[in-house]
mmCIF file with all atom_site columns, C-alpha atoms in Angstrom:
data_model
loop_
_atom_site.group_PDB
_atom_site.id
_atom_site.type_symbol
_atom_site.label_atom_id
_atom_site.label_alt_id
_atom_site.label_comp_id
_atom_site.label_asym_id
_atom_site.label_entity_id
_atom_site.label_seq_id
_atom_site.pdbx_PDB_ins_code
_atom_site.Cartn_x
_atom_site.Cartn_y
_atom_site.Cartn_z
_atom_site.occupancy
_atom_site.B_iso_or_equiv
_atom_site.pdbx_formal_charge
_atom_site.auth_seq_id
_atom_site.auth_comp_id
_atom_site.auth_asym_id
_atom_site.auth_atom_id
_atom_site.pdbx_PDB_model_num
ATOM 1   C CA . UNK A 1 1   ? 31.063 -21.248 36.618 1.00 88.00 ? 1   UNK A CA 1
ATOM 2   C CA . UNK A 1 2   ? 32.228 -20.059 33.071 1.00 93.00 ? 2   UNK A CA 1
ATOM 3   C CA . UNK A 1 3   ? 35.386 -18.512 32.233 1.00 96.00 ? 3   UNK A CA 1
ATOM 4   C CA . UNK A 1 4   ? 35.546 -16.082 29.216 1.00 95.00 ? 4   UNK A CA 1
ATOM 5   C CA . UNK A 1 5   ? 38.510 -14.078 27.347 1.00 94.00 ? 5   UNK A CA 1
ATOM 6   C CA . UNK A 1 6   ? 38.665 -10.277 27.677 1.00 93.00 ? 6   UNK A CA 1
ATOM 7   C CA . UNK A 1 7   ? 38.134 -10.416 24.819 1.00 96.00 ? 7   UNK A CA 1
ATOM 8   C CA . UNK A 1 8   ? 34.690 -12.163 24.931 1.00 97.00 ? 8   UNK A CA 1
ATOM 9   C CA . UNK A 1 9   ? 33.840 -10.055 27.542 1.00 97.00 ? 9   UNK A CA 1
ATOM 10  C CA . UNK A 1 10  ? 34.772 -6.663  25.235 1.00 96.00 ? 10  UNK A CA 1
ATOM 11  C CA . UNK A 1 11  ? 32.505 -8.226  22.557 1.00 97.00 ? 11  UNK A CA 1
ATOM 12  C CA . UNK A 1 12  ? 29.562 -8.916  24.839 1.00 97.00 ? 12  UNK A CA 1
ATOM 13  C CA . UNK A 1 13  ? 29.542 -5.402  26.333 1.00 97.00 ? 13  UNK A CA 1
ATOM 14  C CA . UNK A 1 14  ? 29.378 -4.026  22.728 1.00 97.00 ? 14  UNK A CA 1
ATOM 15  C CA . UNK A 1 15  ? 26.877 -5.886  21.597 1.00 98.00 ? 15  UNK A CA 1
ATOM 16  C CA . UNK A 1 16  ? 25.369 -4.840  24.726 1.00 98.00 ? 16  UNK A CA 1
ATOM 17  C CA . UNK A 1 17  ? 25.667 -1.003  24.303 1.00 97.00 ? 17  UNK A CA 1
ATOM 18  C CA . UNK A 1 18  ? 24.637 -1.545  20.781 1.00 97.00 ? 18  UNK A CA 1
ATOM 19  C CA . UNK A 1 19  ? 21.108 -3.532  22.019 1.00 97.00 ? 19  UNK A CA 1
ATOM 20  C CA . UNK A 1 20  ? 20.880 -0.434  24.487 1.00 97.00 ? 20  UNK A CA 1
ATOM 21  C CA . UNK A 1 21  ? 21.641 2.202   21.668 1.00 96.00 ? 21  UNK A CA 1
ATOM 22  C CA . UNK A 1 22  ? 19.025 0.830   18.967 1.00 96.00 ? 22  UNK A CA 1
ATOM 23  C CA . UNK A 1 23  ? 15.949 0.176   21.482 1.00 94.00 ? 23  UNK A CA 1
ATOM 24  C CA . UNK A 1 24  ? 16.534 -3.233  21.327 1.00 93.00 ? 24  UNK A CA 1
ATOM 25  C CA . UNK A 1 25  ? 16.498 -3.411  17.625 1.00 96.00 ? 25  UNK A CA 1
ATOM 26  C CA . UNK A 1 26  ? 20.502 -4.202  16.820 1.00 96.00 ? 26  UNK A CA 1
ATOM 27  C CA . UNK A 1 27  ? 22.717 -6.050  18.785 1.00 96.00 ? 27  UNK A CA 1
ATOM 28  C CA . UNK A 1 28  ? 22.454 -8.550  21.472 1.00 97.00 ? 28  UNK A CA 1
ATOM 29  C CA . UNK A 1 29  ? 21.203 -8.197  25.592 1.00 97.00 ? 29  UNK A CA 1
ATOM 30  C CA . UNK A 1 30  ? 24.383 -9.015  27.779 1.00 98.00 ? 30  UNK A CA 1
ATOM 31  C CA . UNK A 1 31  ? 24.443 -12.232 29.148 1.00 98.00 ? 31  UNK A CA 1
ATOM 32  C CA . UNK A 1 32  ? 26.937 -13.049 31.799 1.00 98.00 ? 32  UNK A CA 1
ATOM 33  C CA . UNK A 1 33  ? 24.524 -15.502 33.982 1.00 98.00 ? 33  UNK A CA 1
ATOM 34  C CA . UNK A 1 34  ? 26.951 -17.616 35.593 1.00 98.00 ? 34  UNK A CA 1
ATOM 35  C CA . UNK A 1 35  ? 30.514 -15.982 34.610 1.00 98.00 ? 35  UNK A CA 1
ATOM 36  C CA . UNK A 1 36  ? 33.965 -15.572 36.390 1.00 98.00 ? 36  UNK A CA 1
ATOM 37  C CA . UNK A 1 37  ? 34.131 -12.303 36.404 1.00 98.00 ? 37  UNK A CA 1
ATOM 38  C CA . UNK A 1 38  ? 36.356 -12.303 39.634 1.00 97.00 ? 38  UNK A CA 1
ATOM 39  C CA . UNK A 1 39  ? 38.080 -9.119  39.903 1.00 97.00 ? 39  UNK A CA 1
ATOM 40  C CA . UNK A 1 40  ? 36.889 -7.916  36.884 1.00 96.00 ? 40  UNK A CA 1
ATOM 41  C CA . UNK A 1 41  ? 37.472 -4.363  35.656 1.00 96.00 ? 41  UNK A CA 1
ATOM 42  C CA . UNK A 1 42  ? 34.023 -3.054  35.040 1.00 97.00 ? 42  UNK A CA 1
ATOM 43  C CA . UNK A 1 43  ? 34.630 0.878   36.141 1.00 98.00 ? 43  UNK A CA 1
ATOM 44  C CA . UNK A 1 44  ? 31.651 3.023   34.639 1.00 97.00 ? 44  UNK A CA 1
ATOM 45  C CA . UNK A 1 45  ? 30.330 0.067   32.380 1.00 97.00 ? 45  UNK A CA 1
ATOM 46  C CA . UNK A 1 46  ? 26.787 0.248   31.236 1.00 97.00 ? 46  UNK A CA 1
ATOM 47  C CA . UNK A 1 47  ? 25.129 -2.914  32.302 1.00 97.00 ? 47  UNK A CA 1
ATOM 48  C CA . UNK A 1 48  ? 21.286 -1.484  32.256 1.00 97.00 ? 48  UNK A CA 1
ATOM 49  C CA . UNK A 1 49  ? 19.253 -4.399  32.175 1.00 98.00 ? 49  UNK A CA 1
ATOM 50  C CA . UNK A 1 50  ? 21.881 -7.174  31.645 1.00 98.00 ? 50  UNK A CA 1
ATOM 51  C CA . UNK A 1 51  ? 21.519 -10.986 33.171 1.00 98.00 ? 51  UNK A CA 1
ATOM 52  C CA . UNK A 1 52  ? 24.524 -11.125 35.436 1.00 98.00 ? 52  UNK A CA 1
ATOM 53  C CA . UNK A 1 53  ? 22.188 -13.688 37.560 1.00 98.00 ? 53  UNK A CA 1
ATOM 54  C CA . UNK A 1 54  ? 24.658 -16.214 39.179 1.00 98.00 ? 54  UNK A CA 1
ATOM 55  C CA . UNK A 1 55  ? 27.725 -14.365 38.578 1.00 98.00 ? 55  UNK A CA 1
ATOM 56  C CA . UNK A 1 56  ? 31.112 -14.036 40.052 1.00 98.00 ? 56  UNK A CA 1
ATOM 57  C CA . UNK A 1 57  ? 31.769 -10.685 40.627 1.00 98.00 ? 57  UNK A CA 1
ATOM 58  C CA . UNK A 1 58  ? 33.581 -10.959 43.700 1.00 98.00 ? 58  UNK A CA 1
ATOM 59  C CA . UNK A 1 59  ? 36.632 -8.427  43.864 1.00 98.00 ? 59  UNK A CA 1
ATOM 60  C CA . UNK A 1 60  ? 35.289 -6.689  40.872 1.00 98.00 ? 60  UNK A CA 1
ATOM 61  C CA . UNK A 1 61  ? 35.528 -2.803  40.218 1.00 98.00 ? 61  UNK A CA 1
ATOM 62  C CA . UNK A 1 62  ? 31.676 -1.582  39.525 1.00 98.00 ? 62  UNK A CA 1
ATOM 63  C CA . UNK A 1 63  ? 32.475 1.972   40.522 1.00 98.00 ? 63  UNK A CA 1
ATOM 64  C CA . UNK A 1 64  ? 29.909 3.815   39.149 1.00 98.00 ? 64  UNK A CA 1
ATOM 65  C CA . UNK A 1 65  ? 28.685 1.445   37.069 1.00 98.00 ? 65  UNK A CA 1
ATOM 66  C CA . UNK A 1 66  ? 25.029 1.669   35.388 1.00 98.00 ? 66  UNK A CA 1
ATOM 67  C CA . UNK A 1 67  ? 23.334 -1.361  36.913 1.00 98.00 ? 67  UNK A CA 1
ATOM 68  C CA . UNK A 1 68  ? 19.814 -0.411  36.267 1.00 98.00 ? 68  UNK A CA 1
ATOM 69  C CA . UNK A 1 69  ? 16.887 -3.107  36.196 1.00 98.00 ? 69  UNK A CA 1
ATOM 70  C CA . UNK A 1 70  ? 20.178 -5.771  35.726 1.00 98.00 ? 70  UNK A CA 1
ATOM 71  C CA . UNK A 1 71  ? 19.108 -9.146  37.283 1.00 98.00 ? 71  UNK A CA 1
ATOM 72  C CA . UNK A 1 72  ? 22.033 -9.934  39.847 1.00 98.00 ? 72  UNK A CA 1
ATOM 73  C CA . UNK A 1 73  ? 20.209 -12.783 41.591 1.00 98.00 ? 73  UNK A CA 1
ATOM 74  C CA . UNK A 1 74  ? 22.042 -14.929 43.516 1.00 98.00 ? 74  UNK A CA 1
ATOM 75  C CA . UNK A 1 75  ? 25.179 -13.183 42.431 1.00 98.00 ? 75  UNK A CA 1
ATOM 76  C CA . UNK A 1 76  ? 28.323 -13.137 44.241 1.00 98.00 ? 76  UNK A CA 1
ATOM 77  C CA . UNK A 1 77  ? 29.783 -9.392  44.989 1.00 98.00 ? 77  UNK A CA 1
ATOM 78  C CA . UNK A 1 78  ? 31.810 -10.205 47.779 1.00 98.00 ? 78  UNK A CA 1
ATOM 79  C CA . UNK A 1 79  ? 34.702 -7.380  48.333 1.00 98.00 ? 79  UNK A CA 1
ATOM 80  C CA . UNK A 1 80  ? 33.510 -5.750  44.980 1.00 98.00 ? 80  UNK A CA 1
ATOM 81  C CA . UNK A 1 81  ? 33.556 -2.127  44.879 1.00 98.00 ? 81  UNK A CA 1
ATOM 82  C CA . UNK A 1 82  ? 30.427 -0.627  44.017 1.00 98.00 ? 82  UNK A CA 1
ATOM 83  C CA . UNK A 1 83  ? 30.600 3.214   44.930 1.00 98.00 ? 83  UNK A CA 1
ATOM 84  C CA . UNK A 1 84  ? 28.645 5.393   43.587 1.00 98.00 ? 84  UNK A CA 1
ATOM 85  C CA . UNK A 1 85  ? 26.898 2.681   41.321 1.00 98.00 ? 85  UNK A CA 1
ATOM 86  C CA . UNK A 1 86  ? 23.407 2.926   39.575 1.00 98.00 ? 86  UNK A CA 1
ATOM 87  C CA . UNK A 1 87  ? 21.112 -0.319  40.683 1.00 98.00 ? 87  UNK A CA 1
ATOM 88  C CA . UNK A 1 88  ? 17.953 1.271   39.903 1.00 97.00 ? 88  UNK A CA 1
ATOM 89  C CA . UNK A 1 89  ? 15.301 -1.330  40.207 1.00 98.00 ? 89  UNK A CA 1
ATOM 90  C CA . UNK A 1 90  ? 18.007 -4.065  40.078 1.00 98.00 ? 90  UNK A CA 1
ATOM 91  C CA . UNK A 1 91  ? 17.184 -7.222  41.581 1.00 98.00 ? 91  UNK A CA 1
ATOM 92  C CA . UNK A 1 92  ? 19.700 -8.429  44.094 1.00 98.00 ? 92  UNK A CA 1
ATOM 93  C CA . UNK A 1 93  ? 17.809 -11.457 45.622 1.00 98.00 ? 93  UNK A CA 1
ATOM 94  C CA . UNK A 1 94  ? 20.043 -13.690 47.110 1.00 98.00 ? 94  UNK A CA 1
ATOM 95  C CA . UNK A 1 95  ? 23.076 -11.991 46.409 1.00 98.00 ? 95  UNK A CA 1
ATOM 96  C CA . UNK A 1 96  ? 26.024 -11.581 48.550 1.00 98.00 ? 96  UNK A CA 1
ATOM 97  C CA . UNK A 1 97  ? 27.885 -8.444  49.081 1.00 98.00 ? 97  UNK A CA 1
ATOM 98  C CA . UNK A 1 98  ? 29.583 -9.499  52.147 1.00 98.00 ? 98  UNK A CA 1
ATOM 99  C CA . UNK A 1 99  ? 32.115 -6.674  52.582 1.00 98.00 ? 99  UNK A CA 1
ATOM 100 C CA . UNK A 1 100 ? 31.285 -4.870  49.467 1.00 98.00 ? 100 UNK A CA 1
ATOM 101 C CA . UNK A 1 101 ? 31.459 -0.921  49.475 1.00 98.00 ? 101 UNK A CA 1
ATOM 102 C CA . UNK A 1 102 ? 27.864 0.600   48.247 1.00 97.00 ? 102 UNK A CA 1
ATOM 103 C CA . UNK A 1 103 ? 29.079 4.395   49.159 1.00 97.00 ? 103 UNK A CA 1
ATOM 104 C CA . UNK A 1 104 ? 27.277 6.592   47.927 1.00 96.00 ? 104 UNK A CA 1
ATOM 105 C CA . UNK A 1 105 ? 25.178 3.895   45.151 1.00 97.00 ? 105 UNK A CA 1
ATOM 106 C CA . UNK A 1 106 ? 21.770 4.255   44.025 1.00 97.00 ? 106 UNK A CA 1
ATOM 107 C CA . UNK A 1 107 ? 19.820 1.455   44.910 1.00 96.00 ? 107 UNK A CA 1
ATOM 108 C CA . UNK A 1 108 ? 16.394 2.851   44.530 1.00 96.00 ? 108 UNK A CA 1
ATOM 109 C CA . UNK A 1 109 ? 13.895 0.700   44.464 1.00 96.00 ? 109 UNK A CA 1
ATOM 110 C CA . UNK A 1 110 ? 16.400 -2.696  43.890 1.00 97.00 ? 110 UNK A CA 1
ATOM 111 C CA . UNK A 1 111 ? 15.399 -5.644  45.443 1.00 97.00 ? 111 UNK A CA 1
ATOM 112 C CA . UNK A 1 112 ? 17.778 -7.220  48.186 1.00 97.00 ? 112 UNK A CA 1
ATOM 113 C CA . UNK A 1 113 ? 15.483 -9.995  49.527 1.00 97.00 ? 113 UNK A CA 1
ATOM 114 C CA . UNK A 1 114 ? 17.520 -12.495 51.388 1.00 98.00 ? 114 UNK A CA 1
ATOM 115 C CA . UNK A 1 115 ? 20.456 -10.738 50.427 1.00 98.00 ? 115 UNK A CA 1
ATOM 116 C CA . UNK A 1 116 ? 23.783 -10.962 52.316 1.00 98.00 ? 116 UNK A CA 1
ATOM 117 C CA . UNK A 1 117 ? 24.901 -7.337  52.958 1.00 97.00 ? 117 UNK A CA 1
ATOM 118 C CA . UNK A 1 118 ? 27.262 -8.329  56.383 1.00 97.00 ? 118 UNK A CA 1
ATOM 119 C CA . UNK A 1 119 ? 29.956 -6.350  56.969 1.00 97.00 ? 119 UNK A CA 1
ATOM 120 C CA . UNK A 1 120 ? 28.650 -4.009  53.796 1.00 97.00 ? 120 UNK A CA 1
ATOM 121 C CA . UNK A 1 121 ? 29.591 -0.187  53.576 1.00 97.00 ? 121 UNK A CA 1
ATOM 122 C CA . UNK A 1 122 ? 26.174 1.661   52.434 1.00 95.00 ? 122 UNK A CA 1
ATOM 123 C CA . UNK A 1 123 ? 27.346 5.298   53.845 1.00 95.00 ? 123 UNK A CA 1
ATOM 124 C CA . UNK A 1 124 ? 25.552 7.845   51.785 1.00 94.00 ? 124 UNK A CA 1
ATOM 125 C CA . UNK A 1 125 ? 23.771 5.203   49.645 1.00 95.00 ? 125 UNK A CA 1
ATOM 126 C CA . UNK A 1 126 ? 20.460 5.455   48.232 1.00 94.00 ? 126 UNK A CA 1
ATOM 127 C CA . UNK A 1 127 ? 17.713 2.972   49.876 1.00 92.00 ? 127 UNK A CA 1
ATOM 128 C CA . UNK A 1 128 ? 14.890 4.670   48.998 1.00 92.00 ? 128 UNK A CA 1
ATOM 129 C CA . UNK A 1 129 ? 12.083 1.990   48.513 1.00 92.00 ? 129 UNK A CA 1
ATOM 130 C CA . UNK A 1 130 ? 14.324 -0.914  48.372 1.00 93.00 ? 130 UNK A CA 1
ATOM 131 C CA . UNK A 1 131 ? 13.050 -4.653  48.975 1.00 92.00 ? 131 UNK A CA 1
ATOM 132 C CA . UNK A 1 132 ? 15.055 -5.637  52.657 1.00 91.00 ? 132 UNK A CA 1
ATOM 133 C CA . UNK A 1 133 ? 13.047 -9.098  53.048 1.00 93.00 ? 133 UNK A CA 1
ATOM 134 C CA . UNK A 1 134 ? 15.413 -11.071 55.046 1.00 96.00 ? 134 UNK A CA 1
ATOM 135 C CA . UNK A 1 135 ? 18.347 -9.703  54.011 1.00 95.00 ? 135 UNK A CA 1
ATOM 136 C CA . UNK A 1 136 ? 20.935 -9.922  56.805 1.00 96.00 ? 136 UNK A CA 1
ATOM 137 C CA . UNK A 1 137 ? 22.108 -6.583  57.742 1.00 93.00 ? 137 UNK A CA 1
ATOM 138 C CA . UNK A 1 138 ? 24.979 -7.464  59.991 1.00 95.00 ? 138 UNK A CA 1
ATOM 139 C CA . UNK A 1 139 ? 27.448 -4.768  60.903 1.00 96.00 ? 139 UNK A CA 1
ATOM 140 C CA . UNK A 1 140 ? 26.884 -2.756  57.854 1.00 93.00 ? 140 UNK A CA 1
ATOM 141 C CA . UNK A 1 141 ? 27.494 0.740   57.788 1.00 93.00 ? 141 UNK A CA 1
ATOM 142 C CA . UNK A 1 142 ? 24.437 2.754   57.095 1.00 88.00 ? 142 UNK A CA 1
ATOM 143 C CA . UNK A 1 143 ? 26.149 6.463   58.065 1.00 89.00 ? 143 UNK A CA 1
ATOM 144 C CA . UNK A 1 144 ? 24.350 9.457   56.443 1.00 89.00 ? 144 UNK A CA 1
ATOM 145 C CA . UNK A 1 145 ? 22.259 6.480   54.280 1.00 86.00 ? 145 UNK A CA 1
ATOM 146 C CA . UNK A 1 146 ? 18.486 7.774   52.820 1.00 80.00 ? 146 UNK A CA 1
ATOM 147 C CA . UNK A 1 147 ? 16.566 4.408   54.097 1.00 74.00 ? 147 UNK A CA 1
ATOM 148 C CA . UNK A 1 148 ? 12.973 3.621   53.313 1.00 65.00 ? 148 UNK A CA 1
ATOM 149 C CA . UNK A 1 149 ? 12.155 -0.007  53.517 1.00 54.00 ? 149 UNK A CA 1
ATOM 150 C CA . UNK A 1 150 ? 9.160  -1.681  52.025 1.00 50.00 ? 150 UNK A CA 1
ATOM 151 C CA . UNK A 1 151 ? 7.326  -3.885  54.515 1.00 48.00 ? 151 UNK A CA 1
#
């Protein structure tokens, strides 16, 4: 797991925005594959399309946070708050989000293969044509969800 400064982290995301901002054309894709970010203050961040595959987000603050086609494979989301969070076509295989609070998110279309979503709060979420492969759905909370699983 790799640690990085605040500062790091400030730099990344504007480079990021920048990359988003120009098509591509100026500044860099976000990379935080494998990174502590452990309680990490990411309220409202754009992270459209970032590589957050492997990371340590457990205990962070995603509240609506733009998470669109970002690749959070195998990433680690226990306890982190995620209401009302855009994961448009994001791909979630293998993650965990033991206890993590989805209320209200957008997860159209994401894919959650083998995904562990125990103990998970999805009231009023978005599962519209989401990938539920072998994800383990223990004890999650699925009040007043909109669920339509692919096969």
């Amino acid at each position: 797991m790799r640690n990085i400064t605040e500062e790091e982290l400030k730099e990344i995301l504007e480079q990021h925005k920048l990359w988003l901002d120009s098509n591509k054309k100026k500044g860099k894709r976000a990379n935080l594959s494998g990174v502590n970010l452990t309680d990490a203050n990411l309220y409202c961040v754009n992270l459209r399309r970032a590589d957050l595959s492997g990371a340590d987000l457990s205990g962070a603050d995603l509240r609506r946070a733009d998470l669109t086609d970002a690749n959070l494979t195998g990433a680690d989301l226990r306890r982190a708050n995620l209401t009302g969070a855009y994961l448009f076509y994001a791909n979630l295989t293998g993650a965990d989000l033991t206890r993590a609070n989805l209320t209200g998110a957008d997860l159209t279309r994401a894919n959650l293969s083998d995904a562990d979503l125990t103990h998970t709060i999805l009231s009023g979420a978005y599962l519209t044509d989401v990938y539920l492969i072998y994800a383990n759905l223990t004890c999650v909370d699925l009040t007043d969800t909109i669920l339509d699983e692919k096969e």
